Short mmCIF file of C-alpha atoms and ligand atoms in Angstrom, two decimals:
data_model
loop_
_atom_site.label_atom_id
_atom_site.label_comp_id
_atom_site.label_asym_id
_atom_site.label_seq_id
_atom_site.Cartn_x
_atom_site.Cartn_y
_atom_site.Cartn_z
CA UNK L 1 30.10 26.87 -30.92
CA UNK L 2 32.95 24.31 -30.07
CA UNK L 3 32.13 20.92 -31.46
CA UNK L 4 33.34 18.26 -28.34
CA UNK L 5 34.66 15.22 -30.36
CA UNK L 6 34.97 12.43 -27.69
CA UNK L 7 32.32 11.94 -24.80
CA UNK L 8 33.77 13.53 -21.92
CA UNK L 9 32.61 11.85 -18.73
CA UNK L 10 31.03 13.95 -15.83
CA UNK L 11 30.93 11.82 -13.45
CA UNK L 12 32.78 7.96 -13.29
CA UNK L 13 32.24 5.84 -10.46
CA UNK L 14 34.52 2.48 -10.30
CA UNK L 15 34.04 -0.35 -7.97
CA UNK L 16 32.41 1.35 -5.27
CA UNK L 17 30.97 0.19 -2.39
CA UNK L 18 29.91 1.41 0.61
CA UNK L 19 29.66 -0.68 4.33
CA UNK L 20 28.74 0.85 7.49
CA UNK L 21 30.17 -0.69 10.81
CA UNK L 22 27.24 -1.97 12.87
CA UNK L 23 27.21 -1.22 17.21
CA UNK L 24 28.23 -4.78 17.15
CA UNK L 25 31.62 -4.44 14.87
CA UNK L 26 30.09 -5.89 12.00
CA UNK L 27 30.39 -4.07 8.39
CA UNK L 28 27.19 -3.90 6.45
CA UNK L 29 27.34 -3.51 2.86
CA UNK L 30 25.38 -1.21 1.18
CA UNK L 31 26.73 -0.42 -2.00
CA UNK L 32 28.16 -3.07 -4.12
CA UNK L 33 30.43 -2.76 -6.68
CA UNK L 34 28.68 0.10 -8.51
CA UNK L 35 30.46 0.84 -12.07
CA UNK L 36 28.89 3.87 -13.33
CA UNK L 37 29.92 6.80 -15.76
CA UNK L 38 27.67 9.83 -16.37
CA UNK L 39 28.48 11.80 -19.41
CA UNK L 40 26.77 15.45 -20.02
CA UNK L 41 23.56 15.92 -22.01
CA UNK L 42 21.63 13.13 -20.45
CA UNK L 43 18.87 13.03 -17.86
CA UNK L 44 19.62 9.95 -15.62
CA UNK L 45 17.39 8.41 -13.84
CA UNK L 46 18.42 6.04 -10.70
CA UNK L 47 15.74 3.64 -9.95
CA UNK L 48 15.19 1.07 -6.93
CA UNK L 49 13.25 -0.09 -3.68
CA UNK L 50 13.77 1.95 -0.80
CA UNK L 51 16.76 0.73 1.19
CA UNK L 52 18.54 -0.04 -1.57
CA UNK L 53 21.61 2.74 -1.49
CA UNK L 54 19.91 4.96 -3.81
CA UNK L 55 20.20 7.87 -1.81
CA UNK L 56 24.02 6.72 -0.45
CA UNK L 57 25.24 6.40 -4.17
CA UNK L 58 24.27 9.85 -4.70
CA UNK L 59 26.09 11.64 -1.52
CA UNK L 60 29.15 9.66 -2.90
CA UNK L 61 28.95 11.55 -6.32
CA UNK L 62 28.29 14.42 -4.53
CA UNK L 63 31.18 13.93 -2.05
CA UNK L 64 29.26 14.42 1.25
CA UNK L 65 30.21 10.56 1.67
CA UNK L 66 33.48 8.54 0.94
CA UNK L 67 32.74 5.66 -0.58
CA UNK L 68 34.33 2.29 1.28
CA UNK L 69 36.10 1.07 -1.77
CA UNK L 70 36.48 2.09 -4.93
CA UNK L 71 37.12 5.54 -6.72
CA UNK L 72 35.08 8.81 -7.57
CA UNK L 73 36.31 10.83 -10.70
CA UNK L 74 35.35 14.20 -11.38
CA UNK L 75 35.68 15.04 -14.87
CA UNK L 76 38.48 12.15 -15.00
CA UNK L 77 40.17 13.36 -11.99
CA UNK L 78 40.03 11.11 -8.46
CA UNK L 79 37.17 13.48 -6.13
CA UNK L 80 38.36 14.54 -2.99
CA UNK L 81 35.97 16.32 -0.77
CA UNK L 82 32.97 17.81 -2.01
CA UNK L 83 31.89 17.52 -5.61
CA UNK L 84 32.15 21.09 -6.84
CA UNK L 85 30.13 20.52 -9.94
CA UNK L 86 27.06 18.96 -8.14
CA UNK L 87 24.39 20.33 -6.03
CA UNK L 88 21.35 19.06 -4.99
CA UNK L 89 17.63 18.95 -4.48
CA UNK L 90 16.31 17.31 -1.27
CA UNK L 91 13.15 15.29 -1.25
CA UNK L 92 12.16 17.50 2.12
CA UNK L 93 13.10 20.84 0.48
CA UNK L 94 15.54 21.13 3.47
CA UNK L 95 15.05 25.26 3.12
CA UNK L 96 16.18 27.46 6.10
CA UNK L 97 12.79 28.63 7.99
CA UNK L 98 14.16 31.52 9.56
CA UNK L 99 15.75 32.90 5.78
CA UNK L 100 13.62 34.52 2.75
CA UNK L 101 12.82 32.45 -0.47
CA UNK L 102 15.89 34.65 -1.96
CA UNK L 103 18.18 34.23 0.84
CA UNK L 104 17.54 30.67 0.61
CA UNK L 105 18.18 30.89 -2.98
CA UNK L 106 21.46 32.95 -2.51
CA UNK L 107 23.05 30.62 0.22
CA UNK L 108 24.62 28.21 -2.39
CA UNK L 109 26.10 31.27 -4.42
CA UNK L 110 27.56 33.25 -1.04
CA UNK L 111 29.01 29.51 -0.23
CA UNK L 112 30.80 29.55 -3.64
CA UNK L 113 32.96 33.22 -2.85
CA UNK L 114 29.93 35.27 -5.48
CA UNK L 115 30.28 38.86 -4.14
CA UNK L 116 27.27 40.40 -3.15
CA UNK L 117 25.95 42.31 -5.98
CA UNK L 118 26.33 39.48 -8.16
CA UNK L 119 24.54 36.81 -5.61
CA UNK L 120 21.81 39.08 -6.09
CA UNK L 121 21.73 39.23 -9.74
CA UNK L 122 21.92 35.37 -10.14
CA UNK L 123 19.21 34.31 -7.37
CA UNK L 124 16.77 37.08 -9.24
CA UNK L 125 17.10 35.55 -12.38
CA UNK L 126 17.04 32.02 -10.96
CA UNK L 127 14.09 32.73 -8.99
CA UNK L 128 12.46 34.45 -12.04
CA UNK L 129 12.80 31.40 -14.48
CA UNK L 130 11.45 28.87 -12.08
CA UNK L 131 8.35 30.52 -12.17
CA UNK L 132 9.12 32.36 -7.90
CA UNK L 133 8.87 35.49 -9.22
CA UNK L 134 7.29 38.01 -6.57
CA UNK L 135 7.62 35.38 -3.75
CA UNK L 136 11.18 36.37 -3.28
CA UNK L 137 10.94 38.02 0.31
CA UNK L 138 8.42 35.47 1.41
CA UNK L 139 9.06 32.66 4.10
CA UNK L 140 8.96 28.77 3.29
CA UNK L 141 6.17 28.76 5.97
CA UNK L 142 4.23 31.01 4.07
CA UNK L 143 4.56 28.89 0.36
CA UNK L 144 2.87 25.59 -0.72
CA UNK L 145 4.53 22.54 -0.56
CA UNK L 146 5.05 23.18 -4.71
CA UNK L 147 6.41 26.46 -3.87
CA UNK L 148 8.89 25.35 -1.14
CA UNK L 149 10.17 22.56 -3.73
CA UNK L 150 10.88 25.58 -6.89
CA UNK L 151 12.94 27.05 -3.73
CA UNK L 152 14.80 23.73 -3.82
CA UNK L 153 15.57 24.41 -7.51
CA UNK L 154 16.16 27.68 -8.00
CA UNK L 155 19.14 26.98 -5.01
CA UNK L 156 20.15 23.97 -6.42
CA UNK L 157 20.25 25.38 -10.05
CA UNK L 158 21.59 29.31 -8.67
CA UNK L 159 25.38 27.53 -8.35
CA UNK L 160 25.01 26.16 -12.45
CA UNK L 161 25.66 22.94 -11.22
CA UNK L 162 27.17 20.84 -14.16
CA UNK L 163 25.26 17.75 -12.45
CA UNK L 164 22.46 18.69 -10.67
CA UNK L 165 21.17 15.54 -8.25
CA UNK L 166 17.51 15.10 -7.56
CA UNK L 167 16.36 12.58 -4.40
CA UNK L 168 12.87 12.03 -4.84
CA UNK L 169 12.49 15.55 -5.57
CA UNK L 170 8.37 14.81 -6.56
CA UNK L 171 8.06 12.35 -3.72
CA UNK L 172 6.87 14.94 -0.57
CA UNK L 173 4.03 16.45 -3.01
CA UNK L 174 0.85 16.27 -4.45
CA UNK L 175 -0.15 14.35 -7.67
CA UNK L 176 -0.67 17.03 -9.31
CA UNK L 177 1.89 19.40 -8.44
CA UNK L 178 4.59 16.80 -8.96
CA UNK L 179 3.19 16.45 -12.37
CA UNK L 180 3.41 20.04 -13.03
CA UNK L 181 7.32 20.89 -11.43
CA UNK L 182 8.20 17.69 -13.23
CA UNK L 183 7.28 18.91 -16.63
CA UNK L 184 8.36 22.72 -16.30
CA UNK L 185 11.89 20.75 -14.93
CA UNK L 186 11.67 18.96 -18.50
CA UNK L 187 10.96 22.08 -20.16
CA UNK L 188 13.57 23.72 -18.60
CA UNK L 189 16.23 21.60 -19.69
CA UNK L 190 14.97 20.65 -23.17
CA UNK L 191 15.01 24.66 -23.81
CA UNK L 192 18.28 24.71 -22.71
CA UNK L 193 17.10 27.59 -20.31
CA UNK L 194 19.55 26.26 -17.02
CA UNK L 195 23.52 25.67 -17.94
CA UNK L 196 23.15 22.26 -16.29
CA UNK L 197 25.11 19.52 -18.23
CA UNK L 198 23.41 16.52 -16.78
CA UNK L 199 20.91 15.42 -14.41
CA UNK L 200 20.75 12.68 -11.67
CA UNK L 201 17.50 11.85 -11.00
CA UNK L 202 16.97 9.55 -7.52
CA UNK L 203 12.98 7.57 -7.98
CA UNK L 204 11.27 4.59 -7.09
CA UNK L 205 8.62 5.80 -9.76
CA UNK L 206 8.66 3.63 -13.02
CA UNK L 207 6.99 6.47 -14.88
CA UNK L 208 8.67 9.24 -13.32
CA UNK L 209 11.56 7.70 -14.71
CA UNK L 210 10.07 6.81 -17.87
CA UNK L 211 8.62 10.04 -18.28
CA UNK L 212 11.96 12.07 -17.96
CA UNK L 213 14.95 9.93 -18.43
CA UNK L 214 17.47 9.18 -21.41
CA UNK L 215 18.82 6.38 -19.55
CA UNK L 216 17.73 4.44 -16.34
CA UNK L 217 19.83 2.51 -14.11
CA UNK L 218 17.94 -0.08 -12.02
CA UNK L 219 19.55 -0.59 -8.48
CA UNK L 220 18.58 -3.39 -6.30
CA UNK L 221 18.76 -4.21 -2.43
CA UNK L 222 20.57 -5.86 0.20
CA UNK L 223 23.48 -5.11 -1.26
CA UNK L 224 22.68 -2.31 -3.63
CA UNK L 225 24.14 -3.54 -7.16
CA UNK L 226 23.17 -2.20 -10.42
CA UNK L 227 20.59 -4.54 -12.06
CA UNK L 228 20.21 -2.77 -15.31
CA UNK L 229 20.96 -0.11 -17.68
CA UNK L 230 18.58 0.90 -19.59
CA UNK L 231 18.93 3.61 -22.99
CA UNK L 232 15.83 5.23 -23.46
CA UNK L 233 14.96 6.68 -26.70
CA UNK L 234 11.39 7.27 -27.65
CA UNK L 235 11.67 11.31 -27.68
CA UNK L 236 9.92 13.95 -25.72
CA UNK L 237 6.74 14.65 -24.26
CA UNK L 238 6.40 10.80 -24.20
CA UNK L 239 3.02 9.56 -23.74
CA UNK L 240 1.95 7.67 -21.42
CA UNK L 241 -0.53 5.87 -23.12
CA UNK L 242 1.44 4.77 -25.79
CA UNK L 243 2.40 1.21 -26.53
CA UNK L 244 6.11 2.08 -26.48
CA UNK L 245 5.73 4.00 -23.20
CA UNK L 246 4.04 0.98 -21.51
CA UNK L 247 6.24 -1.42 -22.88
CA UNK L 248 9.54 0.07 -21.65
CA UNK L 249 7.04 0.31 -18.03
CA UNK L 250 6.31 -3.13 -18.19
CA UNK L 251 10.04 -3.87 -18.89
CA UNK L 252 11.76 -2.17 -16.09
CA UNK L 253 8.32 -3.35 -13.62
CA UNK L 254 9.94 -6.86 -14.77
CA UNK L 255 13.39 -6.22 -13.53
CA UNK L 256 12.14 -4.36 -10.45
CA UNK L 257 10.02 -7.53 -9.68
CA UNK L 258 12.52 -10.07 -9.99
CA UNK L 259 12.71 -10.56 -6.00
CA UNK L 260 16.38 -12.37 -5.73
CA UNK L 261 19.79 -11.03 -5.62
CA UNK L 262 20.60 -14.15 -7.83
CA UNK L 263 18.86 -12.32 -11.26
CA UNK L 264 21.49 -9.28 -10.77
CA UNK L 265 23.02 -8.86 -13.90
CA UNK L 266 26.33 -9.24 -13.71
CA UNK L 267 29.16 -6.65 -13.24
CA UNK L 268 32.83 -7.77 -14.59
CA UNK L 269 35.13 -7.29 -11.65
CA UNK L 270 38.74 -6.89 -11.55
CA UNK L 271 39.29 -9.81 -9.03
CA UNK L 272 38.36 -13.14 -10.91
CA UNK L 273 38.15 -14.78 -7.50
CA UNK L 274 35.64 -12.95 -4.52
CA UNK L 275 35.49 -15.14 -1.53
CA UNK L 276 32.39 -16.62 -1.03
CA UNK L 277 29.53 -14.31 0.47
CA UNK L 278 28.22 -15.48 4.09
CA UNK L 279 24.72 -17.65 3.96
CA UNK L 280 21.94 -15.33 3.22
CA UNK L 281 18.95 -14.55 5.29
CA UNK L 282 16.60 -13.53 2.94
CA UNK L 283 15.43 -9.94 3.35
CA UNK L 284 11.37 -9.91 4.28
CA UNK L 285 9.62 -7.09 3.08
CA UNK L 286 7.86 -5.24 5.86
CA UNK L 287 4.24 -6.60 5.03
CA UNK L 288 1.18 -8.31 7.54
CA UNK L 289 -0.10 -11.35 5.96
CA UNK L 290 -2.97 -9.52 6.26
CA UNK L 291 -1.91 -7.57 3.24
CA UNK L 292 -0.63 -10.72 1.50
CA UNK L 293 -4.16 -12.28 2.29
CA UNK L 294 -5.84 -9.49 1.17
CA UNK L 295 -3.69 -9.11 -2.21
CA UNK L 296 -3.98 -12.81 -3.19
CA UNK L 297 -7.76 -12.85 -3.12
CA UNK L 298 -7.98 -9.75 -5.31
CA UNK L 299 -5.65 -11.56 -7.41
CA UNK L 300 -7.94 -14.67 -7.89
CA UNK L 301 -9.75 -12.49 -10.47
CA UNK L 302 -7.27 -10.75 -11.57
CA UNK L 303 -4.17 -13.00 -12.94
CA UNK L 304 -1.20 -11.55 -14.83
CA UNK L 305 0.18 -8.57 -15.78
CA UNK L 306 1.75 -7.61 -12.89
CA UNK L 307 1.68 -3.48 -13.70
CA UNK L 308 -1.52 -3.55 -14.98
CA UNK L 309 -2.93 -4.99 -11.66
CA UNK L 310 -0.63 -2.30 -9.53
CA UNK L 311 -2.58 0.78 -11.95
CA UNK L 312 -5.60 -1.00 -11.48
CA UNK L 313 -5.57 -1.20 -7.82
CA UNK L 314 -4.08 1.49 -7.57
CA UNK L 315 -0.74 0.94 -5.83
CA UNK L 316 2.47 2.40 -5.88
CA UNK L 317 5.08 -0.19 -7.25
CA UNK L 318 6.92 0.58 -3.75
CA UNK L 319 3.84 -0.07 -2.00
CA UNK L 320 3.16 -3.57 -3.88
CA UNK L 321 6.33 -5.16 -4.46
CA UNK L 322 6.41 -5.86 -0.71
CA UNK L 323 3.51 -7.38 -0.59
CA UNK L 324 4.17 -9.71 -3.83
CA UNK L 325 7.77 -10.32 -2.61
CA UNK L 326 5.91 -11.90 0.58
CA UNK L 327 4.07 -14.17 -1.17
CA UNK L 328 6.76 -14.92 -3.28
CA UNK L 329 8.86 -15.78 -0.54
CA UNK L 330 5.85 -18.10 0.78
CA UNK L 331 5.77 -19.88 -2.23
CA UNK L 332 1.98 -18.61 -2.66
CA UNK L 333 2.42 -16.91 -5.94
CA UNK L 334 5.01 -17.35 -9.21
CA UNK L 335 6.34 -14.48 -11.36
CA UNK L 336 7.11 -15.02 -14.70
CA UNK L 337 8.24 -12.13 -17.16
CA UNK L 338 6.29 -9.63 -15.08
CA UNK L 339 3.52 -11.54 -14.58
CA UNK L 340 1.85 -12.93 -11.90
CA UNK L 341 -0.25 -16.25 -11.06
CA UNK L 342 -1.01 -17.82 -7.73
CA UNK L 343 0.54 -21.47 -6.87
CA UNK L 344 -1.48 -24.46 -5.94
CA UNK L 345 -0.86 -23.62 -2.11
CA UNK L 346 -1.78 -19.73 -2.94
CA UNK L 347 -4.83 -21.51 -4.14
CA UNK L 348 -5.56 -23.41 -1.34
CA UNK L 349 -4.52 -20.59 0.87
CA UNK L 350 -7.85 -17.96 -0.51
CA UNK L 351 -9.89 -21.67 -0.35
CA UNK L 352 -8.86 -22.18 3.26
CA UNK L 353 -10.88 -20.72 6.41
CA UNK L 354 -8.46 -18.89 8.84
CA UNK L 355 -6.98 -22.13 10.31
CA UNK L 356 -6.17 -23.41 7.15
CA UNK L 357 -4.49 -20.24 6.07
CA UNK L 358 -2.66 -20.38 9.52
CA UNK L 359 -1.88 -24.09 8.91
CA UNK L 360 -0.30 -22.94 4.73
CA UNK L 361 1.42 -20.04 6.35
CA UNK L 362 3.11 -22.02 9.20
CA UNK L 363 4.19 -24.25 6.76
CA UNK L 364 5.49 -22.05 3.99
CA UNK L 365 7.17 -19.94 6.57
CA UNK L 366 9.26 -23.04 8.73
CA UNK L 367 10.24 -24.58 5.31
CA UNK L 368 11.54 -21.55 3.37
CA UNK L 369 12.05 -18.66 5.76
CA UNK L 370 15.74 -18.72 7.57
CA UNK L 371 15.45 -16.61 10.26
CA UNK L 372 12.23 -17.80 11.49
CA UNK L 373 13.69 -21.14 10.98
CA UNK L 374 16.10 -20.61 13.03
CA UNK L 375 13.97 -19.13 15.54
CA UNK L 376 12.29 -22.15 15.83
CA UNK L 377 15.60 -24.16 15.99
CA UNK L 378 16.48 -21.92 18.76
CA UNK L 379 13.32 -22.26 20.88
CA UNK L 380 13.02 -25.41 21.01
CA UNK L 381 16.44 -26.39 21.90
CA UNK L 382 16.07 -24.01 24.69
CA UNK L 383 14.38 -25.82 28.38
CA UNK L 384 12.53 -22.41 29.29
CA UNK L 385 11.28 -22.26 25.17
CA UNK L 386 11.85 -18.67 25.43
CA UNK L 387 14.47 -16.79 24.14
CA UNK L 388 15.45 -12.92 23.96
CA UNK L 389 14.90 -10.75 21.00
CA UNK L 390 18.41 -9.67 21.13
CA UNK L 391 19.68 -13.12 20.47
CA UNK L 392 18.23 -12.84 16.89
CA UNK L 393 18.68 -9.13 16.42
CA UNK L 394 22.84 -10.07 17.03
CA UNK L 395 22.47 -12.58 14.01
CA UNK L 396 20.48 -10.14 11.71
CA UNK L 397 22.54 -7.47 12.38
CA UNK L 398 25.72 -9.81 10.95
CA UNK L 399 23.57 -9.33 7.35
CA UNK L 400 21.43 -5.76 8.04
CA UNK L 401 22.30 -2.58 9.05
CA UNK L 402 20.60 -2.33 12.39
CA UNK L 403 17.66 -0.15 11.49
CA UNK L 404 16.97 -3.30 9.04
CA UNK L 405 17.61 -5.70 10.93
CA UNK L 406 15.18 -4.46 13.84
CA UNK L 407 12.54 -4.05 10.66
CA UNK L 408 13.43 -8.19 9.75
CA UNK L 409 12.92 -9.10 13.72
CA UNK L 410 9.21 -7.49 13.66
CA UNK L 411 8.15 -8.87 10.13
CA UNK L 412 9.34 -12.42 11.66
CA UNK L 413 7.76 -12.26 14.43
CA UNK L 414 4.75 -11.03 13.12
CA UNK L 415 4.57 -13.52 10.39
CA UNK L 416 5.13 -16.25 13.17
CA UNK L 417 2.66 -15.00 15.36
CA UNK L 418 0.10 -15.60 12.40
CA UNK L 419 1.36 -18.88 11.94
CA UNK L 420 1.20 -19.37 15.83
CA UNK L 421 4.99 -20.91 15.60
CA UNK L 422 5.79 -18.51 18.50
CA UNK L 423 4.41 -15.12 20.34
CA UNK L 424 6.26 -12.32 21.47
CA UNK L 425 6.63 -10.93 25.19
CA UNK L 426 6.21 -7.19 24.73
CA UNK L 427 7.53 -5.99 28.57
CA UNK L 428 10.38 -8.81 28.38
CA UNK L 429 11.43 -8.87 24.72
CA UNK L 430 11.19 -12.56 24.98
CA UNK L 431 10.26 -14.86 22.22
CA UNK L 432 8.12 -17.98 23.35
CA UNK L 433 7.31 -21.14 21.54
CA UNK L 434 3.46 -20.42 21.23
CA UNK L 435 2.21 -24.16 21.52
CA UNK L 436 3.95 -27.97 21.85
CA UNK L 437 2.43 -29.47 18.83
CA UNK L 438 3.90 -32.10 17.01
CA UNK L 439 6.51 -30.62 15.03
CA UNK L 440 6.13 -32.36 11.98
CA UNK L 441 6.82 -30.02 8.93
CA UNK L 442 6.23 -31.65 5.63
CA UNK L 443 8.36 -30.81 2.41
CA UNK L 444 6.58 -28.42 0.38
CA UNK L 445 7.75 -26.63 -2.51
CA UNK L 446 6.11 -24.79 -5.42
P1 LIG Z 1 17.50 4.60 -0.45
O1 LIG Z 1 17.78 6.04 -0.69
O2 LIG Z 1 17.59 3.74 -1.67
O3 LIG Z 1 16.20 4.38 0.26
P2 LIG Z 1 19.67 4.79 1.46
O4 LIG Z 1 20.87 5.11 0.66
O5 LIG Z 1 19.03 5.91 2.18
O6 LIG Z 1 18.63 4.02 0.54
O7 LIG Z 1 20.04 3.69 2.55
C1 LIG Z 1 20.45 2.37 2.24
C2 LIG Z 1 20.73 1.61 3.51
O8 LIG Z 1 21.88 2.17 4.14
C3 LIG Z 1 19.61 1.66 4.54
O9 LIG Z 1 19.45 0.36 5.07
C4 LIG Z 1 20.13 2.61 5.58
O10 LIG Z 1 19.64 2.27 6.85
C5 LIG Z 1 21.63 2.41 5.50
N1 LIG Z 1 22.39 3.62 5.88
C6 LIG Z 1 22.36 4.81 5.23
N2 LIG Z 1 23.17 5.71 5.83
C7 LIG Z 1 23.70 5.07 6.90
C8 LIG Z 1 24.62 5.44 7.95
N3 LIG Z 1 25.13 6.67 8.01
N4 LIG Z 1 24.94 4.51 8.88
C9 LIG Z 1 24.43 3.27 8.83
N5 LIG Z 1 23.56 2.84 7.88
C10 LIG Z 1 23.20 3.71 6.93
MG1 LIG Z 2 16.65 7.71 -0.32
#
């Protein structure tokens, strides 16, 4: 047994970023300055919001993508190509339909030069220790979605990756099952039964990552920066009921929840002076105010901890931190340390019948919302009042990739239609000032 003295480092990632050059010309940033080293023996768990380069930062360690700037380093030499100490397991399985579970399984090792014989021998014993075993000449059609995902692993794991990547691996399956795979994947590597030196596990699941990781790095959107590096400790099987469990939940719910770019914790750069980033739009989260409507009223009885009320209702933190960066953004509800109380106006907004909601909304939305701000600006400085969507989708797409920024159009028009600031012209495309009122918008902040 050879005693290693100094950490080695895996994996090293310095000051990369990663911008994609819109239809238009324009270079959207997705990755930010991301300053990350991955030494072997840990399970790493990268947490964030959808959208937020999770999946992008891990094709750059695996080389399928080069970053924009920045370096790679593979065991402290620069990467060039693909990562040949890295394989991964998609969150869609991504098996070949047409190929048995142990062709599937030996596709990996036949990439990597292993004669036949021996391709054999590995995939067998692969597919025997991840619990395939007699399944090896079936199809993917004919397995469970549980099944199809240990076909994942056993090809991922096949090569002995020294890293082996994870995107949402859980994500496509049932409670249960996830629950199962994601323990007998613990097992697994606590037992020391796979050769793998580290793990890279991709999540927007607090527990998940609780649950499994020995560090987690929070990533955050719009650009994706790190927000957070976390060292966890308590040892395994952690419960989830226990205080220390919940409290490192709570914790990383906290930094999750903190809706603006502003709270990233900052990364020392090399250049003391970065030019000034262009004005922000803000990025709205793709939620009806219907939803924020609905989720204020249940929070009238139900103030405060903001994880608590996600478990108790039942959400998904990716399914409610839209809604609660809404009302955030509307001024209808504070955060605070994780938790959450409604404002004065989010007050009057549950008192209000529907035209006094419409009236709060119409409000919140012209005085603290830029783009539909500048809708408004637009429309009425136009004779017709009607302008085309593609004037606004050119000035998102200067700050969103163009998926996104087609996403920001709909939430701000839908949001304005509620407010009836302005309606939307399906067969033209056109925006239209919905009614001449008198535009007086009072001052109103929380
Ligand atoms: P996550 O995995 O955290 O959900 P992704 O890494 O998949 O995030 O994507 C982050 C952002 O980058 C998204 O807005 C996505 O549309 C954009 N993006 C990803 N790949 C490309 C690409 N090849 N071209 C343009 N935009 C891209
Ligand atoms: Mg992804």
């Amino acid at each position: 047994m050879v005693v290693k003295v100094a950490t080695e480092s895996l994996i090293a990632l310095q000051g990369v970023s990663k911008s994609y050059k819109q239809p238009n010309g324009q270079q959207i940033i997705i990755l930010d300055n991301i300053n990350l080293e991955l030494i072997p023996g840990q399970i790493v768990a990268l947490l964030g919001p959808s959208g937020s380069g999770k999946s992008t930062l891990m094709r750059i360690i695996a080389g399928l993508v080069p970053p924009t700037e920045g370096q790679v380093f593979y065991r402290n030499r620069p990467l060039k190509g693909l990562n040949p100490g890295v394989a991964i397991v998609f969150q869609n399985f991504a098996l070949y339909p047409w190929l048995t579970v142990l062709e599937n399984v030996e596709l990996g090792l036949k990439a990597k030069g292993e004669p036949p014989e021996q391709r054999r021998q590995k995939a067998l014993h692969i597919i025997d220790i991840i619990g395939l075993d007699g399944f090896e000449n079936a199809y993917p059609k004919e397995l469970s979605g549980g099944m199809r995902q240990r076909v994942g692993f056993a090809r991922a794991l096949a090569v002995e990756p020294e890293l082996l990547c994870m995107d949402e691996p859980f994500s496509a399956l049932d409670v249960l099952t996830a629950e199962n795979l994601r323990f007998e994947l613990l097992d697994l590597w606590l037992d020391r039964r796979i050769p793998t030196q580290s793990i890279l596990i991709v999540t927007h699941g607090i527990e998940e990552a609780v649950i499994l990781a020995d560090r987690i790095v929070v990533i955050g959107r719009n650009p994706g920066r790190i927000r957070a590096d976390i060292s966890v400790t308590l040892p395994h099987y952690r419960e989830r009921k226990s205080p220390q469990f919940q409290e490192l939940v709570d914790r990383v719910y906290q930094i999750l929840t903190k809706p603006s770019l502003e709270e990233t914790i900052s990364v020392p750069t090399s250049q003391p002076s970065t030019p000034e980033p262009p004005p922000k739009y803000q990025s709205l989260p793709p939620v009806r105010i219907g939803a924020i409507a609905g989720f204020l009223e249940l929070l009238e009885e139900r103030q405060g901890d903001l994880y608590r009320l996600a478990q108790e209702l039942l959400l998904e933190v990716d399914e409610m931190l839209p809604i609660v960066e809404g009302a955030k953004l509307m001024n209808l509800v504070a955060l605070k340390e994780g938790d959450i109380t409604l404002t004065d106006i989010g007050k009057q907004f549950i008192a209000g019948e529907i035209d006094d909601r419409k009236q709060i909304i119409r409000t919140q939305i012209l005085n603290n919302i830029r783009i539909v701000q500048q809708i408004h600006r637009l429309l009425l400085a136009k004779r017709n009042q009607r302008i085309p969507e593609e004037l606004i989708l050119d000035i998102l797409e200067a700050h969103f990739s163009t998926e996104e920024a087609k996403r920001q159009l709909n939430t701000a028009i839908e949001w304005g239609r509620y407010a009836e600031i302005y309606g939307y012209d399906e067969p033209s495309g056109e925006i239209f000032l919905e009614n001449i009122q008198s535009e007086t918008v009072t001052a109103s902040t929380s």
